[in-house]
PDB file of C-alpha atoms in Angstrom:
ATOM      1  CA  MET A  96      18.652-115.493  21.344  1.00 31.00           C
ATOM      2  CA  ASP A  97      15.431-115.394  19.292  1.00 39.00           C
ATOM      3  CA  ALA A  98      13.744-111.977  18.974  1.00 40.00           C
ATOM      4  CA  SER A  99      10.329-113.480  19.676  1.00 49.00           C
ATOM      5  CA  VAL A 100      11.269-115.464  22.867  1.00 56.00           C
ATOM      6  CA  GLY A 101      12.678-114.039  26.015  1.00 52.00           C
ATOM      7  CA  ALA A 102      15.118-116.962  26.574  1.00 59.00           C
ATOM      8  CA  SER A 103      18.149-118.460  25.015  1.00 70.00           C
ATOM      9  CA  VAL A 104      18.040-121.912  23.511  1.00 81.00           C
ATOM     10  CA  ASP A 105      20.801-122.761  25.904  1.00 81.00           C
ATOM     11  CA  GLU A 106      18.222-122.588  28.674  1.00 88.00           C
ATOM     12  CA  PHE A 107      16.097-125.358  27.144  1.00 97.00           C
ATOM     13  CA  PRO A 108      17.119-128.778  28.596  1.00 96.00           C
ATOM     14  CA  ASP A 109      18.130-131.502  26.017  1.00 96.00           C
ATOM     15  CA  TYR A 110      17.864-129.067  23.102  1.00 98.00           C
ATOM     16  CA  PRO A 111      21.538-128.918  21.816  1.00 97.00           C
ATOM     17  CA  PHE A 112      20.675-127.366  18.577  1.00 97.00           C
ATOM     18  CA  VAL A 113      21.213-124.158  16.673  1.00 96.00           C
ATOM     19  CA  PRO A 114      17.880-123.208  15.019  1.00 98.00           C
ATOM     20  CA  ARG A 115      17.860-121.683  11.561  1.00 98.00           C
ATOM     21  CA  ARG A 116      15.490-119.152  10.105  1.00 98.00           C
ATOM     22  CA  ILE A 117      13.900-118.605   6.786  1.00 98.00           C
ATOM     23  CA  GLU A 118      11.569-115.967   5.482  1.00 98.00           C
ATOM     24  CA  ILE A 119       8.609-118.220   4.936  1.00 98.00           C
ATOM     25  CA  ARG A 120       6.384-115.289   3.851  1.00 98.00           C
ATOM     26  CA  PRO A 121       7.273-111.616   3.311  1.00 98.00           C
ATOM     27  CA  GLY A 122       8.425-110.177   6.587  1.00 98.00           C
ATOM     28  CA  ILE A 123       7.680-113.474   8.490  1.00 98.00           C
ATOM     29  CA  ALA A 124      10.532-115.679   9.633  1.00 98.00           C
ATOM     30  CA  LEU A 125      10.026-119.382  10.411  1.00 98.00           C
ATOM     31  CA  SER A 126      12.481-121.146  12.770  1.00 98.00           C
ATOM     32  CA  TYR A 127      13.434-124.721  12.099  1.00 98.00           C
ATOM     33  CA  LEU A 128      16.014-127.304  12.866  1.00 98.00           C
ATOM     34  CA  ASP A 129      18.091-128.939  10.167  1.00 98.00           C
ATOM     35  CA  GLU A 130      20.185-131.588  11.875  1.00 98.00           C
ATOM     36  CA  GLY A 131      22.221-134.526  10.508  1.00 98.00           C
ATOM     37  CA  PRO A 132      24.083-135.288   7.266  1.00 98.00           C
ATOM     38  CA  ARG A 133      23.090-133.347   4.244  1.00 97.00           C
ATOM     39  CA  ASP A 134      22.903-136.573   2.293  1.00 97.00           C
ATOM     40  CA  GLY A 135      21.151-138.571   4.945  1.00 97.00           C
ATOM     41  CA  GLU A 136      17.592-139.910   4.542  1.00 98.00           C
ATOM     42  CA  VAL A 137      15.250-137.126   5.344  1.00 98.00           C
ATOM     43  CA  VAL A 138      12.901-137.155   8.348  1.00 98.00           C
ATOM     44  CA  VAL A 139      10.381-134.302   8.517  1.00 99.00           C
ATOM     45  CA  MET A 140       8.927-133.864  12.070  1.00 99.00           C
ATOM     46  CA  LEU A 141       5.799-131.720  12.485  1.00 99.00           C
ATOM     47  CA  HIS A 142       4.586-130.678  15.932  1.00 98.00           C
ATOM     48  CA  GLY A 143       1.120-129.558  17.065  1.00 98.00           C
ATOM     49  CA  ASN A 144      -0.419-127.141  19.486  1.00 97.00           C
ATOM     50  CA  PRO A 145       0.704-125.949  22.015  1.00 97.00           C
ATOM     51  CA  SER A 146       4.088-127.449  21.607  1.00 98.00           C
ATOM     52  CA  TRP A 147       6.992-126.682  19.224  1.00 98.00           C
ATOM     53  CA  SER A 148      10.143-128.348  17.841  1.00 98.00           C
ATOM     54  CA  TYR A 149      11.181-128.881  21.429  1.00 98.00           C
ATOM     55  CA  TYR A 150       8.777-131.828  21.482  1.00 98.00           C
ATOM     56  CA  TRP A 151      10.911-133.780  19.050  1.00 98.00           C
ATOM     57  CA  ARG A 152      14.318-133.042  20.675  1.00 98.00           C
ATOM     58  CA  HIS A 153      14.931-136.694  21.877  1.00 98.00           C
ATOM     59  CA  LEU A 154      14.109-138.119  18.508  1.00 98.00           C
ATOM     60  CA  VAL A 155      16.352-135.679  16.615  1.00 98.00           C
ATOM     61  CA  VAL A 156      19.289-136.422  18.969  1.00 98.00           C
ATOM     62  CA  GLY A 157      18.625-140.195  18.385  1.00 98.00           C
ATOM     63  CA  LEU A 158      18.603-139.981  14.695  1.00 98.00           C
ATOM     64  CA  ARG A 159      20.837-137.173  13.561  1.00 98.00           C
ATOM     65  CA  ASP A 160      24.011-139.189  13.224  1.00 98.00           C
ATOM     66  CA  ARG A 161      22.578-140.816  10.187  1.00 98.00           C
ATOM     67  CA  TYR A 162      19.322-139.048   9.271  1.00 98.00           C
ATOM     68  CA  ARG A 163      18.663-135.447   8.158  1.00 98.00           C
ATOM     69  CA  CYS A 164      16.032-134.153  10.552  1.00 98.00           C
ATOM     70  CA  ILE A 165      13.974-131.135   9.367  1.00 98.00           C
ATOM     71  CA  VAL A 166      11.843-129.745  12.289  1.00 99.00           C
ATOM     72  CA  PRO A 167       9.987-126.513  11.843  1.00 98.00           C
ATOM     73  CA  ASP A 168       8.348-124.377  14.411  1.00 98.00           C
ATOM     74  CA  HIS A 169       5.009-123.422  12.812  1.00 98.00           C
ATOM     75  CA  VAL A 170       4.434-119.684  12.420  1.00 98.00           C
ATOM     76  CA  GLY A 171       3.304-118.255  15.779  1.00 98.00           C
ATOM     77  CA  MET A 172       4.843-121.234  17.596  1.00 98.00           C
ATOM     78  CA  GLY A 173       8.173-121.884  19.260  1.00 98.00           C
ATOM     79  CA  LEU A 174      10.942-119.650  17.964  1.00 98.00           C
ATOM     80  CA  SER A 175       9.229-118.594  14.879  1.00 98.00           C
ATOM     81  CA  ASP A 176       7.783-115.111  14.347  1.00 98.00           C
ATOM     82  CA  LYS A 177       4.340-114.463  15.778  1.00 98.00           C
ATOM     83  CA  PRO A 178       2.675-111.988  13.526  1.00 98.00           C
ATOM     84  CA  ASP A 179      -0.842-110.542  14.053  1.00 98.00           C
ATOM     85  CA  ASP A 180      -3.721-111.593  11.908  1.00 98.00           C
ATOM     86  CA  ALA A 181      -5.779-108.385  12.231  1.00 97.00           C
ATOM     87  CA  GLN A 182      -6.894-106.695   8.967  1.00 96.00           C
ATOM     88  CA  GLY A 183      -4.304-104.039   8.184  1.00 96.00           C
ATOM     89  CA  ALA A 184      -1.534-105.820  10.217  1.00 97.00           C
ATOM     90  CA  SER A 185       1.865-105.780   8.517  1.00 97.00           C
ATOM     91  CA  PRO A 186       3.121-108.364   8.224  1.00 98.00           C
ATOM     92  CA  ARG A 187      -0.102-110.304   8.530  1.00 98.00           C
ATOM     93  CA  TYR A 188      -0.513-114.055   8.777  1.00 98.00           C
ATOM     94  CA  ASP A 189      -3.644-116.088   8.247  1.00 98.00           C
ATOM     95  CA  TYR A 190      -3.620-118.789  10.955  1.00 98.00           C
ATOM     96  CA  THR A 191      -5.327-121.614   9.128  1.00 97.00           C
ATOM     97  CA  LEU A 192      -4.551-125.213   8.285  1.00 98.00           C
ATOM     98  CA  ARG A 193      -4.069-124.348   4.662  1.00 97.00           C
ATOM     99  CA  SER A 194      -1.441-121.790   5.613  1.00 98.00           C
ATOM    100  CA  ARG A 195       0.399-124.433   7.665  1.00 98.00           C
ATOM    101  CA  VAL A 196       0.464-126.876   4.793  1.00 98.00           C
ATOM    102  CA  ASP A 197       1.668-124.144   2.342  1.00 98.00           C
ATOM    103  CA  ASP A 198       4.437-123.223   4.817  1.00 98.00           C
ATOM    104  CA  VAL A 199       5.794-126.846   4.918  1.00 98.00           C
ATOM    105  CA  THR A 200       5.832-126.849   1.056  1.00 98.00           C
ATOM    106  CA  THR A 201       7.687-123.566   0.975  1.00 98.00           C
ATOM    107  CA  LEU A 202      10.195-124.762   3.574  1.00 98.00           C
ATOM    108  CA  LEU A 203      11.007-128.061   1.919  1.00 98.00           C
ATOM    109  CA  ASP A 204      11.211-126.517  -1.529  1.00 98.00           C
ATOM    110  CA  ALA A 205      13.616-123.895  -0.288  1.00 98.00           C
ATOM    111  CA  LEU A 206      15.791-126.664   1.264  1.00 98.00           C
ATOM    112  CA  GLY A 207      15.701-128.612  -1.930  1.00 98.00           C
ATOM    113  CA  ILE A 208      13.958-131.596  -0.316  1.00 97.00           C
ATOM    114  CA  THR A 209      12.532-133.134  -3.514  1.00 96.00           C
ATOM    115  CA  GLY A 210      13.271-136.771  -2.821  1.00 97.00           C
ATOM    116  CA  PRO A 211      11.990-139.385  -0.456  1.00 98.00           C
ATOM    117  CA  VAL A 212      10.989-138.381   3.081  1.00 98.00           C
ATOM    118  CA  THR A 213       9.816-139.936   6.269  1.00 98.00           C
ATOM    119  CA  LEU A 214       7.013-137.914   7.795  1.00 98.00           C
ATOM    120  CA  ALA A 215       6.714-137.850  11.586  1.00 98.00           C
ATOM    121  CA  VAL A 216       3.614-136.094  12.959  1.00 98.00           C
ATOM    122  CA  HIS A 217       1.999-135.312  16.302  1.00 98.00           C
ATOM    123  CA  ASP A 218      -1.202-133.475  17.253  1.00 98.00           C
ATOM    124  CA  TRP A 219      -1.987-130.814  14.566  1.00 97.00           C
ATOM    125  CA  GLY A 220       1.173-131.907  12.834  1.00 98.00           C
ATOM    126  CA  GLY A 221      -0.876-134.897  11.590  1.00 98.00           C
ATOM    127  CA  MET A 222      -3.414-132.747   9.769  1.00 97.00           C
ATOM    128  CA  ILE A 223      -0.674-130.415   8.478  1.00 98.00           C
ATOM    129  CA  GLY A 224       1.592-133.368   7.465  1.00 98.00           C
ATOM    130  CA  ILE A 225      -1.086-135.407   5.646  1.00 97.00           C
ATOM    131  CA  GLY A 226      -2.451-132.248   3.986  1.00 97.00           C
ATOM    132  CA  TRP A 227       1.136-131.858   2.516  1.00 98.00           C
ATOM    133  CA  ALA A 228       1.553-135.662   1.863  1.00 97.00           C
ATOM    134  CA  LEU A 229      -1.623-135.812  -0.232  1.00 94.00           C
ATOM    135  CA  ARG A 230       0.109-133.567  -2.754  1.00 95.00           C
ATOM    136  CA  HIS A 231       3.482-135.243  -2.485  1.00 97.00           C
ATOM    137  CA  LEU A 232       2.564-138.945  -2.319  1.00 96.00           C
ATOM    138  CA  GLN A 233       5.581-140.066  -4.259  1.00 96.00           C
ATOM    139  CA  GLN A 234       7.838-138.386  -1.739  1.00 97.00           C
ATOM    140  CA  VAL A 235       6.348-139.817   1.383  1.00 98.00           C
ATOM    141  CA  ARG A 236       8.002-143.282   1.911  1.00 98.00           C
ATOM    142  CA  ARG A 237       7.404-143.848   5.575  1.00 98.00           C
ATOM    143  CA  LEU A 238       5.144-142.522   8.285  1.00 98.00           C
ATOM    144  CA  VAL A 239       5.659-142.126  12.032  1.00 98.00           C
ATOM    145  CA  ILE A 240       2.330-141.249  13.741  1.00 98.00           C
ATOM    146  CA  LEU A 241       2.085-140.148  17.352  1.00 98.00           C
ATOM    147  CA  ASN A 242      -1.249-139.116  18.958  1.00 98.00           C
ATOM    148  CA  THR A 243      -2.950-137.178  16.320  1.00 98.00           C
ATOM    149  CA  ALA A 244      -5.804-137.202  13.843  1.00 97.00           C
ATOM    150  CA  THR A 245      -5.856-136.655  10.085  1.00 97.00           C
ATOM    151  CA  PHE A 246      -9.630-136.963   9.761  1.00 97.00           C
ATOM    152  CA  PRO A 247     -12.842-135.405  11.252  1.00 94.00           C
ATOM    153  CA  LEU A 248     -13.701-136.606  14.781  1.00 90.00           C
ATOM    154  CA  PRO A 249     -14.912-140.235  14.686  1.00 90.00           C
ATOM    155  CA  PRO A 250     -18.784-140.323  15.259  1.00 87.00           C
ATOM    156  CA  ALA A 251     -18.282-142.005  18.686  1.00 87.00           C
ATOM    157  CA  LYS A 252     -15.811-139.342  19.844  1.00 86.00           C
ATOM    158  CA  PRO A 253     -17.386-136.240  21.341  1.00 83.00           C
ATOM    159  CA  MET A 254     -15.583-132.911  21.252  1.00 85.00           C
ATOM    160  CA  PRO A 255     -13.878-132.501  24.660  1.00 83.00           C
ATOM    161  CA  ARG A 256     -15.606-129.779  26.636  1.00 83.00           C
ATOM    162  CA  SER A 257     -12.264-128.104  27.512  1.00 83.00           C
ATOM    163  CA  LEU A 258     -11.460-127.722  23.858  1.00 87.00           C
ATOM    164  CA  ALA A 259     -14.924-126.520  23.024  1.00 82.00           C
ATOM    165  CA  PHE A 260     -14.708-123.900  25.714  1.00 85.00           C
ATOM    166  CA  GLY A 261     -11.452-122.536  24.169  1.00 85.00           C
ATOM    167  CA  ARG A 262     -12.738-122.819  20.623  1.00 93.00           C
ATOM    168  CA  ASP A 263     -16.188-121.286  21.015  1.00 85.00           C
ATOM    169  CA  SER A 264     -16.299-118.836  23.895  1.00 91.00           C
ATOM    170  CA  ALA A 265     -14.816-115.408  24.585  1.00 93.00           C
ATOM    171  CA  LEU A 266     -14.014-116.473  28.046  1.00 93.00           C
ATOM    172  CA  GLY A 267     -12.042-119.452  26.752  1.00 93.00           C
ATOM    173  CA  ALA A 268     -10.167-117.294  24.406  1.00 93.00           C
ATOM    174  CA  LEU A 269      -9.336-114.896  27.170  1.00 93.00           C
ATOM    175  CA  ALA A 270      -7.995-117.783  29.317  1.00 92.00           C
ATOM    176  CA  ILE A 271      -5.734-118.964  26.423  1.00 94.00           C
ATOM    177  CA  ARG A 272      -4.376-115.567  25.379  1.00 95.00           C
ATOM    178  CA  GLY A 273      -4.526-113.710  28.636  1.00 94.00           C
ATOM    179  CA  PHE A 274      -3.279-116.446  30.976  1.00 86.00           C
ATOM    180  CA  ASN A 275      -1.527-118.957  28.747  1.00 90.00           C
ATOM    181  CA  ALA A 276      -4.010-121.515  29.930  1.00 90.00           C
ATOM    182  CA  PHE A 277      -3.726-123.863  27.002  1.00 88.00           C
ATOM    183  CA  SER A 278      -0.002-124.214  27.036  1.00 95.00           C
ATOM    184  CA  ALA A 279       0.387-124.150  30.814  1.00 93.00           C
ATOM    185  CA  ILE A 280      -2.329-126.775  31.431  1.00 93.00           C
ATOM    186  CA  ALA A 281      -1.163-129.023  28.600  1.00 95.00           C
ATOM    187  CA  SER A 282       2.308-129.203  30.171  1.00 95.00           C
ATOM    188  CA  HIS A 283       0.713-130.711  33.295  1.00 94.00           C
ATOM    189  CA  VAL A 284      -2.228-132.894  31.937  1.00 95.00           C
ATOM    190  CA  GLY A 285      -0.573-133.915  28.691  1.00 97.00           C
ATOM    191  CA  VAL A 286       1.899-136.305  30.443  1.00 98.00           C
ATOM    192  CA  ALA A 287       1.533-139.311  32.614  1.00 98.00           C
ATOM    193  CA  ARG A 288       4.981-138.704  34.006  1.00 95.00           C
ATOM    194  CA  ARG A 289       5.424-135.259  35.487  1.00 96.00           C
ATOM    195  CA  MET A 290       7.676-132.996  33.519  1.00 97.00           C
ATOM    196  CA  PRO A 291      10.769-131.668  35.339  1.00 97.00           C
ATOM    197  CA  PRO A 292      10.241-127.892  36.031  1.00 97.00           C
ATOM    198  CA  ALA A 293      12.876-126.853  33.484  1.00 97.00           C
ATOM    199  CA  VAL A 294      11.294-128.967  30.763  1.00 98.00           C
ATOM    200  CA  ARG A 295       7.900-127.512  31.450  1.00 97.00           C
ATOM    201  CA  ARG A 296       9.330-123.987  31.360  1.00 97.00           C
ATOM    202  CA  ALA A 297      10.771-124.797  27.981  1.00 98.00           C
ATOM    203  CA  TYR A 298       7.405-125.867  26.688  1.00 98.00           C
ATOM    204  CA  VAL A 299       5.640-122.668  27.813  1.00 97.00           C
ATOM    205  CA  ALA A 300       8.584-120.247  27.249  1.00 97.00           C
ATOM    206  CA  PRO A 301       7.616-119.196  23.684  1.00 98.00           C
ATOM    207  CA  TYR A 302       4.160-118.177  24.777  1.00 98.00           C
ATOM    208  CA  ASP A 303       5.023-115.521  27.338  1.00 97.00           C
ATOM    209  CA  SER A 304       2.663-112.712  26.257  1.00 97.00           C
ATOM    210  CA  TRP A 305      -0.733-111.907  24.839  1.00 97.00           C
ATOM    211  CA  ALA A 306       0.841-111.226  21.449  1.00 97.00           C
ATOM    212  CA  ASN A 307       2.972-114.489  21.588  1.00 98.00           C
ATOM    213  CA  ARG A 308      -0.012-116.674  22.329  1.00 98.00           C
ATOM    214  CA  ILE A 309      -1.992-115.878  19.140  1.00 98.00           C
ATOM    215  CA  ALA A 310      -1.296-119.254  17.464  1.00 98.00           C
ATOM    216  CA  THR A 311      -2.187-121.326  20.567  1.00 97.00           C
ATOM    217  CA  LEU A 312      -5.639-119.798  20.314  1.00 97.00           C
ATOM    218  CA  ARG A 313      -5.980-119.694  16.596  1.00 97.00           C
ATOM    219  CA  PHE A 314      -5.199-123.450  16.417  1.00 95.00           C
ATOM    220  CA  VAL A 315      -7.998-124.185  18.786  1.00 95.00           C
ATOM    221  CA  GLN A 316     -10.402-121.994  16.952  1.00 95.00           C
ATOM    222  CA  ASP A 317      -9.409-123.730  13.685  1.00 94.00           C
ATOM    223  CA  ILE A 318     -10.475-127.173  14.918  1.00 92.00           C
ATOM    224  CA  PRO A 319     -12.876-128.369  12.260  1.00 92.00           C
ATOM    225  CA  LEU A 320     -16.081-129.896  13.533  1.00 91.00           C
ATOM    226  CA  ARG A 321     -18.469-129.540  10.606  1.00 89.00           C
ATOM    227  CA  GLU A 322     -18.853-128.530   6.995  1.00 93.00           C
ATOM    228  CA  GLY A 323     -18.387-124.777   6.683  1.00 94.00           C
ATOM    229  CA  ASP A 324     -15.445-124.629   9.167  1.00 92.00           C
ATOM    230  CA  PRO A 325     -12.362-123.297   7.342  1.00 92.00           C
ATOM    231  CA  ALA A 326     -10.190-126.430   7.904  1.00 96.00           C
ATOM    232  CA  TRP A 327     -12.999-128.847   7.170  1.00 95.00           C
ATOM    233  CA  PRO A 328     -12.417-129.476   3.406  1.00 96.00           C
ATOM    234  CA  LEU A 329      -8.804-130.338   3.920  1.00 96.00           C
ATOM    235  CA  VAL A 330      -9.287-132.534   6.868  1.00 96.00           C
ATOM    236  CA  GLU A 331     -12.244-134.309   5.305  1.00 96.00           C
ATOM    237  CA  GLU A 332     -10.176-134.970   2.219  1.00 97.00           C
ATOM    238  CA  SER A 333      -7.283-136.221   4.361  1.00 97.00           C
ATOM    239  CA  GLY A 334      -9.629-138.602   6.086  1.00 97.00           C
ATOM    240  CA  ARG A 335     -10.989-139.914   2.818  1.00 97.00           C
ATOM    241  CA  HIS A 336      -7.504-140.483   1.239  1.00 97.00           C
ATOM    242  CA  LEU A 337      -5.626-141.789   4.409  1.00 97.00           C
ATOM    243  CA  HIS A 338      -5.912-145.373   3.190  1.00 97.00           C
ATOM    244  CA  GLU A 339      -3.773-144.484   0.201  1.00 96.00           C
ATOM    245  CA  LEU A 340      -0.729-144.415   2.480  1.00 97.00           C
ATOM    246  CA  ALA A 341      -1.352-148.012   3.603  1.00 97.00           C
ATOM    247  CA  ASP A 342       1.104-149.438   1.086  1.00 97.00           C
ATOM    248  CA  ARG A 343       4.185-147.945   2.838  1.00 97.00           C
ATOM    249  CA  PRO A 344       5.709-148.602   6.249  1.00 98.00           C
ATOM    250  CA  VAL A 345       3.888-146.927   9.096  1.00 98.00           C
ATOM    251  CA  PHE A 346       4.942-146.758  12.790  1.00 98.00           C
ATOM    252  CA  ILE A 347       2.285-145.716  15.336  1.00 98.00           C
ATOM    253  CA  GLY A 348       3.215-144.747  18.847  1.00 98.00           C
ATOM    254  CA  TRP A 349       0.215-143.963  21.113  1.00 98.00           C
ATOM    255  CA  GLY A 350      -0.332-142.711  24.668  1.00 98.00           C
ATOM    256  CA  LEU A 351      -3.660-144.253  25.646  1.00 98.00           C
ATOM    257  CA  ARG A 352      -4.317-141.744  28.371  1.00 98.00           C
ATOM    258  CA  ASP A 353      -4.858-138.943  25.905  1.00 97.00           C
ATOM    259  CA  PHE A 354      -8.394-137.657  26.293  1.00 94.00           C
ATOM    260  CA  VAL A 355      -8.373-135.878  22.946  1.00 94.00           C
ATOM    261  CA  PHE A 356      -6.692-138.190  20.567  1.00 96.00           C
ATOM    262  CA  ASP A 357      -7.924-141.312  22.317  1.00 96.00           C
ATOM    263  CA  ARG A 358      -8.662-144.970  21.271  1.00 97.00           C
ATOM    264  CA  HIS A 359     -11.323-143.835  18.822  1.00 96.00           C
ATOM    265  CA  CYS A 360      -8.588-141.912  16.840  1.00 97.00           C
ATOM    266  CA  LEU A 361      -6.134-144.787  17.177  1.00 98.00           C
ATOM    267  CA  ALA A 362      -8.764-147.206  15.843  1.00 97.00           C
ATOM    268  CA  THR A 363      -9.433-144.958  12.884  1.00 97.00           C
ATOM    269  CA  PHE A 364      -5.719-145.097  11.958  1.00 98.00           C
ATOM    270  CA  THR A 365      -5.475-148.857  12.347  1.00 98.00           C
ATOM    271  CA  ALA A 366      -8.451-149.393  10.180  1.00 98.00           C
ATOM    272  CA  ALA A 367      -7.032-147.234   7.381  1.00 98.00           C
ATOM    273  CA  LEU A 368      -3.496-148.473   7.850  1.00 98.00           C
ATOM    274  CA  PRO A 369      -3.929-152.166   8.802  1.00 98.00           C
ATOM    275  CA  HIS A 370      -0.324-153.093   8.366  1.00 98.00           C
ATOM    276  CA  ALA A 371       1.081-150.386  10.672  1.00 98.00           C
ATOM    277  CA  ASP A 372       3.536-151.330  13.425  1.00 98.00           C
ATOM    278  CA  VAL A 373       1.520-150.189  16.433  1.00 98.00           C
ATOM    279  CA  HIS A 374       2.854-149.506  19.935  1.00 98.00           C
ATOM    280  CA  ALA A 375       0.229-148.267  22.426  1.00 98.00           C
ATOM    281  CA  PHE A 376       0.991-147.474  25.985  1.00 98.00           C
ATOM    282  CA  GLU A 377      -1.432-147.575  28.900  1.00 98.00           C
ATOM    283  CA  ASP A 378       0.911-145.452  30.996  1.00 98.00           C
ATOM    284  CA  ALA A 379       1.486-142.602  28.509  1.00 98.00           C
ATOM    285  CA  ASP A 380      -0.504-139.467  27.690  1.00 98.00           C
ATOM    286  CA  HIS A 381      -0.772-136.980  24.801  1.00 98.00           C
ATOM    287  CA  TYR A 382       2.884-135.957  24.868  1.00 98.00           C
ATOM    288  CA  VAL A 383       3.837-139.661  24.312  1.00 98.00           C
ATOM    289  CA  LEU A 384       7.453-138.740  23.414  1.00 98.00           C
ATOM    290  CA  GLU A 385       7.829-137.045  26.787  1.00 98.00           C
ATOM    291  CA  ASP A 386       6.456-140.122  28.635  1.00 98.00           C
ATOM    292  CA  LYS A 387       8.098-142.784  26.538  1.00 98.00           C
ATOM    293  CA  HIS A 388      11.097-141.281  24.660  1.00 98.00           C
ATOM    294  CA  ASP A 389      13.456-143.877  26.161  1.00 98.00           C
ATOM    295  CA  VAL A 390      11.441-146.617  24.575  1.00 98.00           C
ATOM    296  CA  LEU A 391      10.110-144.869  21.360  1.00 98.00           C
ATOM    297  CA  VAL A 392      13.278-143.348  20.091  1.00 98.00           C
ATOM    298  CA  PRO A 393      15.111-146.670  19.682  1.00 98.00           C
ATOM    299  CA  MET A 394      11.904-148.287  18.393  1.00 98.00           C
ATOM    300  CA  ILE A 395      11.522-145.533  15.720  1.00 98.00           C
ATOM    301  CA  ARG A 396      15.119-145.926  14.730  1.00 98.00           C
ATOM    302  CA  ASP A 397      14.753-149.664  14.417  1.00 98.00           C
ATOM    303  CA  PHE A 398      11.681-149.091  12.240  1.00 98.00           C
ATOM    304  CA  LEU A 399      13.549-146.769   9.931  1.00 98.00           C
ATOM    305  CA  GLU A 400      16.473-149.165   9.636  1.00 98.00           C
ATOM    306  CA  ALA A 401      14.193-152.124   8.969  1.00 98.00           C
ATOM    307  CA  HIS A 402      12.584-150.204   6.044  1.00 97.00           C
ATOM    308  CA  PRO A 403      15.391-148.388   4.171  1.00 93.00           C
ATOM    309  CA  LEU A 404      14.542-146.101   1.390  1.00 87.00           C
TER     310      LEU A 404
END
């Protein structure tokens, strides 16, 4: 049982793991999975908002016999602590992209992960992961990219109104924190194939109170749209340097029904990473691993085995 979530991991379907915890900052514990052989090739999987490590469960099960899978729940997400960010709060956490990148560095350093890694990213995990990768280019040997962005919005891509509502309005903020609107709606509209009720409950379970929904709102409010936004410098830098990863194996799996990370974002990736192994699905949405895990998990495993470290 995790102190920040009113449910046991045994209640989450297809999540046969024992999460670990680390004090990632003074008084703040981060939950993470560390599955597979200690001497296996390392795969770091980074989720986005409003999901958590549960999103990666099928891939972890499909890889952990051979690969060491490191899968954190970002602070405020999943089974990790959910501290306040108000001035004077103790402990206090700054819910920014830079904090997320620093947390990945702290976690991997604490685990002694100093050698080659495969980086798997989804949603905000892309910006977090590439932010980390830019400072650890020699470690990143393979990339698995699923419905994300690591760059400012392409010029032809407008900001979706629903995200702008949550990002910029008090009413949107109230809907996200007061009624769990972001997590609840995403579990419906983020898939092309309806989630079973128990799976949907697992996605939303960590966000069961006003206090526990702080990160789902702060992630939305941190979306960088222009110079001056806190996350802009790191995202702009990631976009400029993305092409530097084109010399290593890249797997892209994409749900084409995603209205946020859509064809514009996919095209930006394929332009920067022209040799990527791309698999796009007309019948999959944002949570592409939910819609297509039966296809993607063996594909990703084949990709890793075809490009050994």
